[in-house]
PDB file of C-alpha atoms in Angstrom:
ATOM      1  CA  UNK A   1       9.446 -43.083  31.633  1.00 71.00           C
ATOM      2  CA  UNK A   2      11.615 -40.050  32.377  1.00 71.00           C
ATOM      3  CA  UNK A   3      11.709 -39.558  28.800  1.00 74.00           C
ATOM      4  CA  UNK A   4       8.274 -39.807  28.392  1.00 63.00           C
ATOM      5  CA  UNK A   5       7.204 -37.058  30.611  1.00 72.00           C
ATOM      6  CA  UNK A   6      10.505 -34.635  29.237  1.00 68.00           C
ATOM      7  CA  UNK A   7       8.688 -35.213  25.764  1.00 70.00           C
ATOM      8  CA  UNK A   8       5.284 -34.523  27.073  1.00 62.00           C
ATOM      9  CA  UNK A   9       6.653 -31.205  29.059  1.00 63.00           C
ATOM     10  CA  UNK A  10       8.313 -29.898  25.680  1.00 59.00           C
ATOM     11  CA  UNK A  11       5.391 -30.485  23.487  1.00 61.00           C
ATOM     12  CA  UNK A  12       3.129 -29.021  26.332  1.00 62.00           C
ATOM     13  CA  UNK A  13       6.046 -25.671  26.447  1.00 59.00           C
ATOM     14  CA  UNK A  14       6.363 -25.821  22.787  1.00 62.00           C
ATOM     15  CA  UNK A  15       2.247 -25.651  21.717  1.00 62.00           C
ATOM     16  CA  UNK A  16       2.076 -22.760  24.490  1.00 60.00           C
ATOM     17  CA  UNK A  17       4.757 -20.843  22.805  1.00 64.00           C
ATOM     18  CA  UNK A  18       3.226 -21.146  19.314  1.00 70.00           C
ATOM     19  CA  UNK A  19       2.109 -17.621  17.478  1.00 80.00           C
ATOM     20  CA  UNK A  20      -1.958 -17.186  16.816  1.00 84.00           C
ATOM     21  CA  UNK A  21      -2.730 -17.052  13.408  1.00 82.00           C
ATOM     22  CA  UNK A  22      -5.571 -15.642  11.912  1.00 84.00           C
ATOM     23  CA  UNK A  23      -6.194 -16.795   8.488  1.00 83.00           C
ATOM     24  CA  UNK A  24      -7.723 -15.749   6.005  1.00 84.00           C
ATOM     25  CA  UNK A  25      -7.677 -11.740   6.256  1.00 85.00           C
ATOM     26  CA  UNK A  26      -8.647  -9.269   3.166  1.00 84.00           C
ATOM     27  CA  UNK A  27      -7.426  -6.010   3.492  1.00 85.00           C
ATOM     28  CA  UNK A  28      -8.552  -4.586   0.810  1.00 87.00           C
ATOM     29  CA  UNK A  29     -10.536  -1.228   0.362  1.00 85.00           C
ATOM     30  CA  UNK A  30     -13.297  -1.621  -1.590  1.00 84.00           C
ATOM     31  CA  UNK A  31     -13.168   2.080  -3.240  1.00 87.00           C
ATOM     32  CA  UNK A  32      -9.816   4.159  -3.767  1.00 92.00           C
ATOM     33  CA  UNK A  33      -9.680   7.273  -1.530  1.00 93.00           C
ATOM     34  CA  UNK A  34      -8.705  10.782  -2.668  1.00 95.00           C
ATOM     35  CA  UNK A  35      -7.252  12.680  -0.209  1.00 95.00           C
ATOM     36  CA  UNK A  36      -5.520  16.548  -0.635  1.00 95.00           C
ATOM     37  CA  UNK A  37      -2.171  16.785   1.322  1.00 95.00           C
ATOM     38  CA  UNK A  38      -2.530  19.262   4.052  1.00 94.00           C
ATOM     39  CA  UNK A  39       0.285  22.065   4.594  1.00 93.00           C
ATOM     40  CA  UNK A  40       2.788  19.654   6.586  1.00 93.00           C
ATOM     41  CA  UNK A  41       2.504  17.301   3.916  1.00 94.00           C
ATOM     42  CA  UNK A  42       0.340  14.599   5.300  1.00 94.00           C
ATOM     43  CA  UNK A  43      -2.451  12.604   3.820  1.00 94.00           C
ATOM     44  CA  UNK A  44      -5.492  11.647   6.345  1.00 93.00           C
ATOM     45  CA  UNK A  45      -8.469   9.580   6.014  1.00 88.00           C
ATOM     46  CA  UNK A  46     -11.269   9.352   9.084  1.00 88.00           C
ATOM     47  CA  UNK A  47     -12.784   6.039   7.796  1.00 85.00           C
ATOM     48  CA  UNK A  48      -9.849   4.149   8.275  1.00 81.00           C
ATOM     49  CA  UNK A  49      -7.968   5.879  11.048  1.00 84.00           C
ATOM     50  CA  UNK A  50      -5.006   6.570   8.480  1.00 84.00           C
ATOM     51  CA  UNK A  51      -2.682   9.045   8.461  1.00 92.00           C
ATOM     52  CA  UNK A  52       0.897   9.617   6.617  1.00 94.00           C
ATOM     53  CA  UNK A  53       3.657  11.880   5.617  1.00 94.00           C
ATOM     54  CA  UNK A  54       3.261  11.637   1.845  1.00 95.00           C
ATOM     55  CA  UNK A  55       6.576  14.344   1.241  1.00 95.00           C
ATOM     56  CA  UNK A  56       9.303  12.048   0.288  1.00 95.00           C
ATOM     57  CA  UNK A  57       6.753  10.511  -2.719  1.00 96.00           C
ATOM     58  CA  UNK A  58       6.610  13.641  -3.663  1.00 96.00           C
ATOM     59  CA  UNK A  59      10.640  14.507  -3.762  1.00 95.00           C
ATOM     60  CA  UNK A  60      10.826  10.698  -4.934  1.00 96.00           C
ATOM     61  CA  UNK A  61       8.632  11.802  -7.682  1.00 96.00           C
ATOM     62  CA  UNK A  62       9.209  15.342  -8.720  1.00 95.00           C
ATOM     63  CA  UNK A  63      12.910  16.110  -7.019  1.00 93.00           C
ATOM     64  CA  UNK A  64      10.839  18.729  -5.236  1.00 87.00           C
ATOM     65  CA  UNK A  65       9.836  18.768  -1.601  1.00 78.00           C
ATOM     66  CA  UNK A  66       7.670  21.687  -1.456  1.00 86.00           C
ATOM     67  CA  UNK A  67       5.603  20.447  -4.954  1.00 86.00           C
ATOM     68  CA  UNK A  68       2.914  18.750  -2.075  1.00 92.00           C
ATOM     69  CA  UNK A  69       1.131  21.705  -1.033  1.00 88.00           C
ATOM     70  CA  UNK A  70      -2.434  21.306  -1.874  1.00 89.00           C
ATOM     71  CA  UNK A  71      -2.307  18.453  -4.056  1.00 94.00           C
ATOM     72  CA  UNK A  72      -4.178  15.213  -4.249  1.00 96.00           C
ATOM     73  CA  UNK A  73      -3.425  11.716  -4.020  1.00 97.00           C
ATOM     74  CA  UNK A  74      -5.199   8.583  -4.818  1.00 98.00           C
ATOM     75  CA  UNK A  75      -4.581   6.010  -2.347  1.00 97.00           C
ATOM     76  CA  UNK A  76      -5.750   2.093  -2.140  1.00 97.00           C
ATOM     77  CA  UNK A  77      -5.140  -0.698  -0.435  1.00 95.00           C
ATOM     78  CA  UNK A  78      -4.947  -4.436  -1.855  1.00 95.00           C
ATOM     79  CA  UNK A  79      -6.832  -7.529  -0.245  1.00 94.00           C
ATOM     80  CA  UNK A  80      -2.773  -8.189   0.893  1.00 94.00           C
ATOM     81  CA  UNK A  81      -2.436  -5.130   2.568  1.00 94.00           C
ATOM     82  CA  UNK A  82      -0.693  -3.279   0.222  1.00 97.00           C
ATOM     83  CA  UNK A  83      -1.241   0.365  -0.129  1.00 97.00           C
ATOM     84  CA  UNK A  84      -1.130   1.515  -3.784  1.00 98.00           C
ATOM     85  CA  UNK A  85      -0.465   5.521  -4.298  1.00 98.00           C
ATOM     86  CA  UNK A  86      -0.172   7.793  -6.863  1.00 98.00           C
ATOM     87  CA  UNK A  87      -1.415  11.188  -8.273  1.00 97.00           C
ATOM     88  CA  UNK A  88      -1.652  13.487 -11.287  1.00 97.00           C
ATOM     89  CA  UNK A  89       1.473  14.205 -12.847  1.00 97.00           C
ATOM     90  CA  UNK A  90       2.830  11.194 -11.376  1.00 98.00           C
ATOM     91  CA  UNK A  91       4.817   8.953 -13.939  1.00 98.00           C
ATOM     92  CA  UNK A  92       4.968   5.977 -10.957  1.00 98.00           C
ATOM     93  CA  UNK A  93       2.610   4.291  -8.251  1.00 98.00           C
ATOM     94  CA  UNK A  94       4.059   3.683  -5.270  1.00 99.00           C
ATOM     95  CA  UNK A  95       3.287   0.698  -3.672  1.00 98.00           C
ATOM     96  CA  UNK A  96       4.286   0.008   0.350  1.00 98.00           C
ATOM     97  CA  UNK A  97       4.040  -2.512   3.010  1.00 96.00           C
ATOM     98  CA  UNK A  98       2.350  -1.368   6.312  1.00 94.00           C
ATOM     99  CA  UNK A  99       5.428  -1.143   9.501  1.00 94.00           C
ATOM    100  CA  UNK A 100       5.504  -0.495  12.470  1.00 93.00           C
ATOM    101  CA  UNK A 101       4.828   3.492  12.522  1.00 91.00           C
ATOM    102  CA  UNK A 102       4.932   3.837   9.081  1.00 92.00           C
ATOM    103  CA  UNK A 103       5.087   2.765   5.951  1.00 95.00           C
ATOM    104  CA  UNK A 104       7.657   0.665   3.340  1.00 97.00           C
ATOM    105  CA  UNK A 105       8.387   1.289  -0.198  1.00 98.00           C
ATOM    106  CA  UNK A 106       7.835  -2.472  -1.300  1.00 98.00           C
ATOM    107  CA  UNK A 107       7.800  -1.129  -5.124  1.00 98.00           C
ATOM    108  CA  UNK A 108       7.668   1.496  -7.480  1.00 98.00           C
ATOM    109  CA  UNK A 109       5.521   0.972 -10.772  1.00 98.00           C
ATOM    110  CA  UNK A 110       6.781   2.918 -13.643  1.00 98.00           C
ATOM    111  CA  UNK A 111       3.796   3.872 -15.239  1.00 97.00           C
ATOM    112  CA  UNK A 112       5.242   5.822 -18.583  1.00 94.00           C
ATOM    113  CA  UNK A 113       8.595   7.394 -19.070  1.00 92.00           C
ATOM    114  CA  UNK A 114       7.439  10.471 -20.930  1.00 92.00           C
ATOM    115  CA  UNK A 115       4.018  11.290 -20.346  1.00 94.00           C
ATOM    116  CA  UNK A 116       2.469  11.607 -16.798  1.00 97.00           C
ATOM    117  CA  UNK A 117      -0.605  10.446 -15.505  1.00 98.00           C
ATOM    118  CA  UNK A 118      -3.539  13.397 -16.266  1.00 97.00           C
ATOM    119  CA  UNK A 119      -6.815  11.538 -14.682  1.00 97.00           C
ATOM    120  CA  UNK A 120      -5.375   8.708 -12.699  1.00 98.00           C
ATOM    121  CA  UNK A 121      -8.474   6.272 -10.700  1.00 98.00           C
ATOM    122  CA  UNK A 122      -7.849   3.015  -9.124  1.00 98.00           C
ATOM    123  CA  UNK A 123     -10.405   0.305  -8.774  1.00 96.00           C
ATOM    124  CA  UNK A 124      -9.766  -2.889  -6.808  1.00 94.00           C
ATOM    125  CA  UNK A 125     -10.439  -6.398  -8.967  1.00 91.00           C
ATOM    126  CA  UNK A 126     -10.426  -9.672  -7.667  1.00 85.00           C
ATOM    127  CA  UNK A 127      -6.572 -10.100  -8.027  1.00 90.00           C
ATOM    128  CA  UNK A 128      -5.234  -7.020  -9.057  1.00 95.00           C
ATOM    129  CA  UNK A 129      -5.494  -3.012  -8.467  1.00 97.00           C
ATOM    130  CA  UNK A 130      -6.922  -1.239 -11.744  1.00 97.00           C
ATOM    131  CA  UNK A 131      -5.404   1.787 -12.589  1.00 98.00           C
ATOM    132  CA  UNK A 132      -7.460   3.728 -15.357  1.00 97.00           C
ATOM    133  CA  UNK A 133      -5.744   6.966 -17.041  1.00 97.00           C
ATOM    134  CA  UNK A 134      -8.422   8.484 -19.682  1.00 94.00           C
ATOM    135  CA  UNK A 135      -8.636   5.157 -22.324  1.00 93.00           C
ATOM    136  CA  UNK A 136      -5.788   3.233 -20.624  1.00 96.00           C
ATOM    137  CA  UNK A 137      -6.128   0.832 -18.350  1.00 96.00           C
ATOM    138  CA  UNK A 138      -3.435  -0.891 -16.134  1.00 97.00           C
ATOM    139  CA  UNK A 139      -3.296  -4.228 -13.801  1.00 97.00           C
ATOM    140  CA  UNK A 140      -1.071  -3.742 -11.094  1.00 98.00           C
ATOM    141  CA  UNK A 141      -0.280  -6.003  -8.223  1.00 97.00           C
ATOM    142  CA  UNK A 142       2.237  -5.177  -5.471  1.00 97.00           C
ATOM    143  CA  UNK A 143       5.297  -6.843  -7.580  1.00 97.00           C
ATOM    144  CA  UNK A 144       4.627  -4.565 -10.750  1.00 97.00           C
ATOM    145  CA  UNK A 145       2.376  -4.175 -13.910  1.00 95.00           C
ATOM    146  CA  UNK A 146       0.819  -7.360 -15.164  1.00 91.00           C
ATOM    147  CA  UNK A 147      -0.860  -5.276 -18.258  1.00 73.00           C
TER     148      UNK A 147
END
């Protein structure tokens, strides 16, 4: 009997201490978001409450800090979560995992070696983020290029 009611008491202390899951949950954004990097180097978009330091993409990308400064950058986020960035004259997109107070590079999507992106637009599909370039089109997911 005492070993009845020890198992019981566990169970009971062991259900109560069990994490709430909700499950399913999309993420994504429906449409990508252009947004011009202000003079302190941070990215902001009302709809979604969002705000970031995009500068060390930037240096990541270029090797230039200061190269920010009135530039755009296209921005989407995957039904994961992901968030999916990248820009003219950008040769990568940068993909990162939301954290607390920021953001995490997860991966970085070489695009082309030699030739930068001129017109870069991402659409989200069903499984992947499209990235279009003039005539070329890309499938990306948060662990690289598919096609």
């Amino acid at each position: 009997m005492k070993q009845f009611i020890i198992i019981v008491f566990a169970s009971i202390f062991i259900y109560a201490c069990s994490t709430l899951t909700l499950k399913p949950a999309d993420y994504a954004w429906p449409i990508e978001n252009v947004l011009k990097v202000d003079n302190k180097g941070f990215i902001t978009e009302q709809r979604y409450s969002f705000s970031v330091n995009v500068k060390p993409i930037f240096y990541e990308e270029f090797k230039d800090s200061t190269n920010y400064i009135g530039k755009e950058v296209r921005i989407i986020r995957d039904k994961a979560g992901f968030y999916f960035i990248t820009g003219k004259d950008f040769k990568n997109v940068y993909v990162f995992k939301p954290i607390e107070n920021g953001m995490q590079l997860e991966n970085k999507i070489e695009i082309s070696e030699k030739q930068a992106l001129s017109s870069p637009v991402f659409n989200q599909k069903n499984q992947f983020i499209e990235l279009i370039d003039n005539q070329k089109k890309y499938q990306l997911t948060s662990k690289g290029l598919v096609r």
